[in-house]
XYZ file of C-alpha atoms in Angstrom:
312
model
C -20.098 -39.483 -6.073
C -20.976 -36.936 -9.535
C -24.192 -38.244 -11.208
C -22.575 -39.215 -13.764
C -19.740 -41.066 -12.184
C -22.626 -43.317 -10.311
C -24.346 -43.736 -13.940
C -21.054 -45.147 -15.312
C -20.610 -47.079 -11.875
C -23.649 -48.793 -11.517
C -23.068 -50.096 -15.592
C -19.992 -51.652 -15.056
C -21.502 -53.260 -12.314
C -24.342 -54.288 -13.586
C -22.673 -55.629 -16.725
C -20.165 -57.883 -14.507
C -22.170 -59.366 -12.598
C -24.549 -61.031 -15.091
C -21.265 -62.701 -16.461
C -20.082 -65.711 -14.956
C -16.766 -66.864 -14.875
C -17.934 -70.183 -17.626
C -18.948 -67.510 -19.920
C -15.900 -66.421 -20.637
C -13.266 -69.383 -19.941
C -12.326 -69.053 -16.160
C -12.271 -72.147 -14.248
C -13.873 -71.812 -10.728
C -12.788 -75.122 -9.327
C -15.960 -75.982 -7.591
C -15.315 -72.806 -5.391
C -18.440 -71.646 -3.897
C -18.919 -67.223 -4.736
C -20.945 -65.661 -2.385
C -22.265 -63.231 -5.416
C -23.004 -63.700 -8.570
C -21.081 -62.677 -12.039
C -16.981 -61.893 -12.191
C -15.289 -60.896 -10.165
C -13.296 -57.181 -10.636
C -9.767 -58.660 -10.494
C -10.907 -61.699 -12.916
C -12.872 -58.263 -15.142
C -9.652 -56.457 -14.584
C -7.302 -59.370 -16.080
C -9.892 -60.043 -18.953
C -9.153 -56.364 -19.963
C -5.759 -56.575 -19.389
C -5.479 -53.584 -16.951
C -4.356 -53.525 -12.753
C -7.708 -54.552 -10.297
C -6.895 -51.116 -8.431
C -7.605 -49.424 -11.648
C -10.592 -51.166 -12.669
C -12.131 -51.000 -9.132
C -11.610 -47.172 -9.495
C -13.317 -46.996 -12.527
C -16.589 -49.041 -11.441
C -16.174 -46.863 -8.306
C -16.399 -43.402 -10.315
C -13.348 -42.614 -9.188
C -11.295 -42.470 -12.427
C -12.780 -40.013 -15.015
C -9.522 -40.050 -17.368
C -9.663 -43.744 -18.749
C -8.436 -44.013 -22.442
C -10.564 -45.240 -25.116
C -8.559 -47.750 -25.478
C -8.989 -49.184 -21.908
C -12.583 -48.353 -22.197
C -12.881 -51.002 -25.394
C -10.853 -53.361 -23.280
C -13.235 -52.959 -20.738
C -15.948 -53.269 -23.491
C -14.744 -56.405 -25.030
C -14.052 -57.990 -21.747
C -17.463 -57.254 -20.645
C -18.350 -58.795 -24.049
C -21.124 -55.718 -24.841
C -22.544 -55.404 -28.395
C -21.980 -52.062 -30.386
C -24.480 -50.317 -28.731
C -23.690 -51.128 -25.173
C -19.896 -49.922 -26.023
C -21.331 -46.742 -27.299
C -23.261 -46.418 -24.355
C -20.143 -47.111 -21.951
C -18.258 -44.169 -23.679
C -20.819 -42.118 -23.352
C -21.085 -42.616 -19.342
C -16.950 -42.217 -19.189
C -16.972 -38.947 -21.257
C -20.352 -37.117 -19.782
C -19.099 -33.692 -18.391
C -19.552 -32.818 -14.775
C -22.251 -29.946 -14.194
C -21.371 -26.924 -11.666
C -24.632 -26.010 -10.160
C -28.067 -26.825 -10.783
C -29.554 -26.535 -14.695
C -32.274 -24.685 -15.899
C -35.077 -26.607 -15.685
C -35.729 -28.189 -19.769
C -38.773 -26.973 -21.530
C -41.564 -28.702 -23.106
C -40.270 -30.038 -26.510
C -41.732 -28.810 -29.359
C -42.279 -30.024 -32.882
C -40.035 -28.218 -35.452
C -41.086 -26.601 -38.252
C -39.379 -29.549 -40.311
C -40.432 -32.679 -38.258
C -43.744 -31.032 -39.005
C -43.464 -31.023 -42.601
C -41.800 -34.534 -42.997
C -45.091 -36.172 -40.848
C -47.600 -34.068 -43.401
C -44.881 -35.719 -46.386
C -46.522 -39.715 -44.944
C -49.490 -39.047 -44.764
C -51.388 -41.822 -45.438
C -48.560 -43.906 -43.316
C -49.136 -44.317 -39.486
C -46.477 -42.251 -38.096
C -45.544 -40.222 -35.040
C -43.373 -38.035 -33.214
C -41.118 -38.877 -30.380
C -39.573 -37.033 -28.021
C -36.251 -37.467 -26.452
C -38.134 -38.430 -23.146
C -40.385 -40.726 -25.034
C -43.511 -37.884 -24.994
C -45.609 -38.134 -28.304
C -45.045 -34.427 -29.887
C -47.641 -35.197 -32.779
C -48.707 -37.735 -34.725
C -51.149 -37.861 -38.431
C -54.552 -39.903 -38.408
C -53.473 -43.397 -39.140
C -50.336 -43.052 -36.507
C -53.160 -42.121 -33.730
C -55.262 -44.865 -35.282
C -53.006 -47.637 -34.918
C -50.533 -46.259 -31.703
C -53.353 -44.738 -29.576
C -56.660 -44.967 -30.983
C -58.312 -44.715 -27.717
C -56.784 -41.585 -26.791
C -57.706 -37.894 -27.448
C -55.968 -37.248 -30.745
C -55.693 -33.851 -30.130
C -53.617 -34.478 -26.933
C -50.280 -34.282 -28.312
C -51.237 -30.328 -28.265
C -50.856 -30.404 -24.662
C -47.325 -29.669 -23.154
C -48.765 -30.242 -20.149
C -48.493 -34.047 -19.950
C -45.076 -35.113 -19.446
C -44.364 -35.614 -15.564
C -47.974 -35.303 -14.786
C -50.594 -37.638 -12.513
C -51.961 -38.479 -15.984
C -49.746 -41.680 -16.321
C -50.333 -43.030 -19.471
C -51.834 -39.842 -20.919
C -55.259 -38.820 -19.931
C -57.822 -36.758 -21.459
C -56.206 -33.414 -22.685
C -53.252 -34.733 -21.566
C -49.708 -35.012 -24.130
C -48.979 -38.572 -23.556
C -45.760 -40.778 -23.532
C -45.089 -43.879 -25.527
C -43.027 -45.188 -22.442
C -46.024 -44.607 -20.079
C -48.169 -46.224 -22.267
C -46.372 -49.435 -22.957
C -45.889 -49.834 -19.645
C -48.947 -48.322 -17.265
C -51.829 -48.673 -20.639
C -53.749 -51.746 -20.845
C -54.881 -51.167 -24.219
C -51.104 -50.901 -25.250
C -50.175 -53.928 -23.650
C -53.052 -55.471 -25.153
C -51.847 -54.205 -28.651
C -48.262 -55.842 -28.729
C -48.621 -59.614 -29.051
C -44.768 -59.770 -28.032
C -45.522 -57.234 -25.422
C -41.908 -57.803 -23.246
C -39.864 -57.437 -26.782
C -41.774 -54.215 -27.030
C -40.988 -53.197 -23.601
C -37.148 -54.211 -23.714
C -36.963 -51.877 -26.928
C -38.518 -48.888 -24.661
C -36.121 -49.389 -21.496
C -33.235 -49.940 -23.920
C -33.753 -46.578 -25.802
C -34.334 -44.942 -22.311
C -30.841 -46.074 -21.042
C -29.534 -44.526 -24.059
C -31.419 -41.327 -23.230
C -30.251 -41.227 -19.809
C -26.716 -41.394 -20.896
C -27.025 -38.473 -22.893
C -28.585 -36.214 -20.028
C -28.238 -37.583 -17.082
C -29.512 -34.220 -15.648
C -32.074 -34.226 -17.483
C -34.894 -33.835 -14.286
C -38.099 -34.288 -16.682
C -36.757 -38.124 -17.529
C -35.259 -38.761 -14.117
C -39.206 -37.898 -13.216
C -40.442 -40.706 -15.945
C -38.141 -42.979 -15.112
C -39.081 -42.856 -10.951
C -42.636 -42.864 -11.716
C -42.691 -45.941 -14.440
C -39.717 -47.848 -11.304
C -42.290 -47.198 -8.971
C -45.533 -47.183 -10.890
C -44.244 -50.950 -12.913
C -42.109 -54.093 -11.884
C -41.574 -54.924 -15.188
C -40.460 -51.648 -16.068
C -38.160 -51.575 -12.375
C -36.580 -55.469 -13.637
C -35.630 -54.054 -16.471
C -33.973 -50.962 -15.689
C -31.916 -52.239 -13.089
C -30.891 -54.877 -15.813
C -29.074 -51.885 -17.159
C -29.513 -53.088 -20.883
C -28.932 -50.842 -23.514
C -30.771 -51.035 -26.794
C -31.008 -49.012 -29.942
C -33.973 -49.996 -31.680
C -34.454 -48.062 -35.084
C -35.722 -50.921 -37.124
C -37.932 -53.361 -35.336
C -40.968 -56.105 -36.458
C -43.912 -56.424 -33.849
C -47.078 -58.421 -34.731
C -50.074 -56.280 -33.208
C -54.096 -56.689 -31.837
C -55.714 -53.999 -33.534
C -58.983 -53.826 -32.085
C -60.241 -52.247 -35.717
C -58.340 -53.811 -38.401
C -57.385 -57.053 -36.546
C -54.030 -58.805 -36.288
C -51.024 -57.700 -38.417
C -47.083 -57.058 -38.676
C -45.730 -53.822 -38.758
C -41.939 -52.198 -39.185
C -41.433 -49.607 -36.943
C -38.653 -47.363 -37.977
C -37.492 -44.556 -35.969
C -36.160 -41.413 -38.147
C -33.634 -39.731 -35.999
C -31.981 -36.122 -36.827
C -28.077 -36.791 -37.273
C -27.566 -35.059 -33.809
C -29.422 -37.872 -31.967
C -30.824 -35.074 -29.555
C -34.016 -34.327 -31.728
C -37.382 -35.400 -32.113
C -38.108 -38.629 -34.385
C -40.206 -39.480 -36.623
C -41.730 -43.651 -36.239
C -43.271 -44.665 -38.902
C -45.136 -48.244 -39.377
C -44.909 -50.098 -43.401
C -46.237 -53.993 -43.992
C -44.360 -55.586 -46.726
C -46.511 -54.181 -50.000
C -49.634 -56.935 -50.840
C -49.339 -58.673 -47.743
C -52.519 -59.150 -45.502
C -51.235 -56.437 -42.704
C -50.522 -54.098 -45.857
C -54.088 -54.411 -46.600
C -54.817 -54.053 -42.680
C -52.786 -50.834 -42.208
C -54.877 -49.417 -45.901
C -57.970 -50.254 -43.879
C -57.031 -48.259 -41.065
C -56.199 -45.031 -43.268
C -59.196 -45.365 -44.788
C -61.263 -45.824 -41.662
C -58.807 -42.904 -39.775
C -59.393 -40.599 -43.227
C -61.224 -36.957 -42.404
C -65.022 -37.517 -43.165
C -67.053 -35.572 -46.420
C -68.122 -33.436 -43.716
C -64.947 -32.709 -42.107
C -63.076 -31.642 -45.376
C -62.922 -28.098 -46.039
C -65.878 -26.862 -48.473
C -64.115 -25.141 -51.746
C -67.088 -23.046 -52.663
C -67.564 -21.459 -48.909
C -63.564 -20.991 -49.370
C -64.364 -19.316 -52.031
C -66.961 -17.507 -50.847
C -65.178 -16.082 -47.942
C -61.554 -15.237 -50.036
């Protein structure tokens, strides 16, 4: 079975058999199943389309179902906008002849760049497509990462390395870190709503490149390294977080409720920008002005205008 055939396979699977037959109006009669969730001739009839078909299709063995069957299949399966997105994105990934060139390191564009200098002042930082943190200003490190290297985002060299969560010198990755970092898990008081959001936005990932061997590396090392991160990936939810609340430990500034919003580029296939707000004259407003003041560059660190001068 193609890749991406077993992608859209295990989906549908996964998606029908966390239904039960209650859920959406089928009597059972008392009949005893010997697994759980529909059945594909009672999905098949919910979508209106022949069991051979459907059993086909969940068996990667159709790649030429319409968009209309696929919403049928979709509203059957009773997924939310983003899971339906999702599904046509597993049905209409291309087959690959021969092996890829192996992806490079991502790099932050000369625009990202100039939008994170634009908040400063606001934590922020930049996300990869594979979750790896491409840069990020002084309050972002602050409140993210504070007990990390803040010059590590400089190194390509951490993504797929023994470093887990990001070691010394090392680049690291928000999805190693909310799962693998104690001081992350620590820092989310709703730590599994936090950790949904991250497997959800890496099943979207993985949809897009499912050859992608740098984030089939992440995700083997976070299914082997974490159970919580291996339950929910074989859940097989889906979730596109751009907007989300999370009350947070800080260890400096104590406990307060940020946004997160994720900044994508209209492709999708870009780095983003997160950035972290308080609603203006609340308490974790006045936490998160702490924290730039506390993360601001020292007298000593700013540049001295008369040496500048000097040296002109």
């Amino acid at each position: 079975m193609n890749k991406h055939d077993g992608h859209l396979a295990e989906f549908l699977q996964a998606r029908r058999s966390q239904l039960r037959p209650e859920d959406v109006g089928l009597r059972t009669y008392g009949e005893r199943r010997r697994v759980p969730g529909l059945r594909r001739e009672e999905l098949a009839m919910l979508a209106g389309i022949s069991a051979p078909y459907y059993t086909r299709l969940e068996q990667g063995l159709s790649r030429n179902a319409s968009r209309e069957v696929l919403d049928a299949v979709a509203s059957a399966l009773r997924l939310d906008d983003s899971e339906r997105a999702h599904l046509h994105t597993l049905a209409s990934a291309p087959r690959r002849r021969g092996p890829g060139a192996r992806p490079r390191p991502e790099r932050l564009t000369p625009a990202t760049r100039a939008l994170l200098a634009a908040v400063d002042g606001t934590p922020a930082v930049v996300i990869g497509r594979r979750s790896d943190v491409l840069a990020w200003n002084r309050p972002g490190h602050g409140l993210f990462a504070g007990h990390l290297d803040p010059d590590s985002p400089d190194d390509p060299a951490g993504p797929g390395s023994a470093g887990g969560a990001g070691g010394p010198g090392r680049r690291p990755n928000m999805a190693r870190l909310v799962f693998l970092d104690a001081h992350t898990r620590d820092l989310y008081v709703d730590w599994p709503a936090k950790a949904r959001a991250v497997v959800g936005n890496l099943r979207l990932t993985a949809g897009r490149h499912p050859d992608d061997p740098l984030l089939a590396a992440l995700i083997g090392e976070l299914t082997m390294r974490s159970r919580d991160f291996a339950t929910l990936w074989a859940d097989h939810r889906v979730l596109a977080c751009d907007v989300a609340d999370y009350e947070m430990r800080h260890p400096l500034v104590g406990t307060l409720t940020v946004t997160q919003q994720t900044l994508q580029s209209p492709q999708g296939d870009g780095p983003s920008l997160v950035v972290a707000t308080a609603d203006p004259g609340s308490p974790s407003a006045a936490a998160l002005a702490l924290l730039a003041h506390a993360t601001a560059p020292r007298e000593a660190d700013r540049p001295h205008h008369g040496a500048e001068s000097r040296t002109v």
